């Protein structure tokens, strides 16, 4: 009953229990910190073009450029490994009550440059609608969201403090994107 393996198992189980309790205490020290930061985004060069999806159906493809400014340094604390930022648009069409499209993303590691001052940036991902809902749409809302990747704890999805609403033109563009 008191073999070496039995004693080693007891010590190992006790050590794991203590480490789990310490990890939980570490999580509690930053669990209630505010993870919201203001941002400013402005869009330009609003274009809508005809495109075809993989099934050969006509769809709308939107193109914009944007300026983004934000100070994300307050989001970093000792428990933050990195931030995963993504710029998302939401809009409503006749086909879908809610459309959400991620247009751009970036990972900022601890110690990296967390003050964003981006000018005239093109989209990282294409902005397709599943029909013809972009042409003439006047209420497209853009937000900056992020996930705080902690050393220990929850992985929250947070929306930045602010938004930008823009519209697409009523005619298709023939310009090259």
PDB file of N, CA and C in Angstrom, residues 39-44 46 88-89 140-143 162-167:
ATOM      1  N   UNK A  39     -11.419  53.269 -31.047  1.00  0.00           N
ATOM      2  CA  UNK A  39     -10.726  53.234 -32.331  1.00  0.00           C
ATOM      3  C   UNK A  39     -11.420  54.212 -33.263  1.00  0.00           C
ATOM      4  N   UNK A  40     -10.715  54.580 -34.309  1.00  0.00           N
ATOM      5  CA  UNK A  40     -11.266  55.452 -35.340  1.00  0.00           C
ATOM      6  C   UNK A  40     -10.979  54.805 -36.683  1.00  0.00           C
ATOM      7  N   UNK A  41     -12.027  54.624 -37.484  1.00  0.00           N
ATOM      8  CA  UNK A  41     -11.863  54.063 -38.820  1.00  0.00           C
ATOM      9  C   UNK A  41     -12.631  54.926 -39.807  1.00  0.00           C
ATOM     10  N   UNK A  42     -12.034  55.142 -40.953  1.00  0.00           N
ATOM     11  CA  UNK A  42     -12.648  55.927 -42.038  1.00  0.00           C
ATOM     12  C   UNK A  42     -12.420  55.159 -43.334  1.00  0.00           C
ATOM     13  N   UNK A  43     -13.429  55.122 -44.184  1.00  0.00           N
ATOM     14  CA  UNK A  43     -13.315  54.392 -45.442  1.00  0.00           C
ATOM     15  C   UNK A  43     -13.312  55.347 -46.624  1.00  0.00           C
ATOM     16  N   UNK A  44     -12.749  54.879 -47.734  1.00  0.00           N
ATOM     17  CA  UNK A  44     -12.753  55.643 -48.981  1.00  0.00           C
ATOM     18  C   UNK A  44     -12.743  54.659 -50.139  1.00  0.00           C
ATOM     19  N   UNK A  46     -15.138  53.615 -52.309  1.00  0.00           N
ATOM     20  CA  UNK A  46     -16.212  52.631 -52.278  1.00  0.00           C
ATOM     21  C   UNK A  46     -16.569  52.211 -53.694  1.00  0.00           C
ATOM     22  N   UNK A  88     -14.561  44.025 -39.141  1.00  0.00           N
ATOM     23  CA  UNK A  88     -15.730  43.307 -39.629  1.00  0.00           C
ATOM     24  C   UNK A  88     -16.811  44.294 -40.052  1.00  0.00           C
ATOM     25  N   UNK A  89     -17.552  43.950 -41.101  1.00  0.00           N
ATOM     26  CA  UNK A  89     -18.709  44.730 -41.517  1.00  0.00           C
ATOM     27  C   UNK A  89     -19.961  43.900 -41.305  1.00  0.00           C
ATOM     28  N   UNK A 140     -23.937  50.078 -44.127  1.00  0.00           N
ATOM     29  CA  UNK A 140     -22.959  49.036 -43.832  1.00  0.00           C
ATOM     30  C   UNK A 140     -22.123  49.527 -42.652  1.00  0.00           C
ATOM     31  N   UNK A 141     -22.156  48.764 -41.570  1.00  0.00           N
ATOM     32  CA  UNK A 141     -21.511  49.159 -40.322  1.00  0.00           C
ATOM     33  C   UNK A 141     -20.209  48.401 -40.138  1.00  0.00           C
ATOM     34  N   UNK A 142     -19.136  49.142 -39.928  1.00  0.00           N
ATOM     35  CA  UNK A 142     -17.804  48.553 -39.747  1.00  0.00           C
ATOM     36  C   UNK A 142     -17.397  48.706 -38.287  1.00  0.00           C
ATOM     37  N   UNK A 143     -16.897  47.600 -37.705  1.00  0.00           N
ATOM     38  CA  UNK A 143     -16.414  47.620 -36.325  1.00  0.00           C
ATOM     39  C   UNK A 143     -15.060  46.926 -36.248  1.00  0.00           C
ATOM     40  N   UNK A 162     -16.721  52.068 -30.717  1.00  0.00           N
ATOM     41  CA  UNK A 162     -16.919  52.909 -31.888  1.00  0.00           C
ATOM     42  C   UNK A 162     -17.399  52.086 -33.064  1.00  0.00           C
ATOM     43  N   UNK A 163     -17.786  52.767 -34.119  1.00  0.00           N
ATOM     44  CA  UNK A 163     -18.190  52.108 -35.356  1.00  0.00           C
ATOM     45  C   UNK A 163     -18.163  53.144 -36.475  1.00  0.00           C
ATOM     46  N   UNK A 164     -18.226  52.648 -37.701  1.00  0.00           N
ATOM     47  CA  UNK A 164     -18.233  53.518 -38.872  1.00  0.00           C
ATOM     48  C   UNK A 164     -19.282  52.987 -39.831  1.00  0.00           C
ATOM     49  N   UNK A 165     -20.165  53.856 -40.301  1.00  0.00           N
ATOM     50  CA  UNK A 165     -21.210  53.474 -41.239  1.00  0.00           C
ATOM     51  C   UNK A 165     -20.903  54.125 -42.582  1.00  0.00           C
ATOM     52  N   UNK A 166     -20.969  53.330 -43.663  1.00  0.00           N
ATOM     53  CA  UNK A 166     -20.705  53.863 -44.996  1.00  0.00           C
ATOM     54  C   UNK A 166     -21.689  53.257 -45.984  1.00  0.00           C
ATOM     55  N   UNK A 167     -21.665  53.766 -47.212  1.00  0.00           N
ATOM     56  CA  UNK A 167     -22.581  53.322 -48.259  1.00  0.00           C
ATOM     57  C   UNK A 167     -21.807  52.995 -49.526  1.00  0.00           C
TER      58      UNK A 167
END
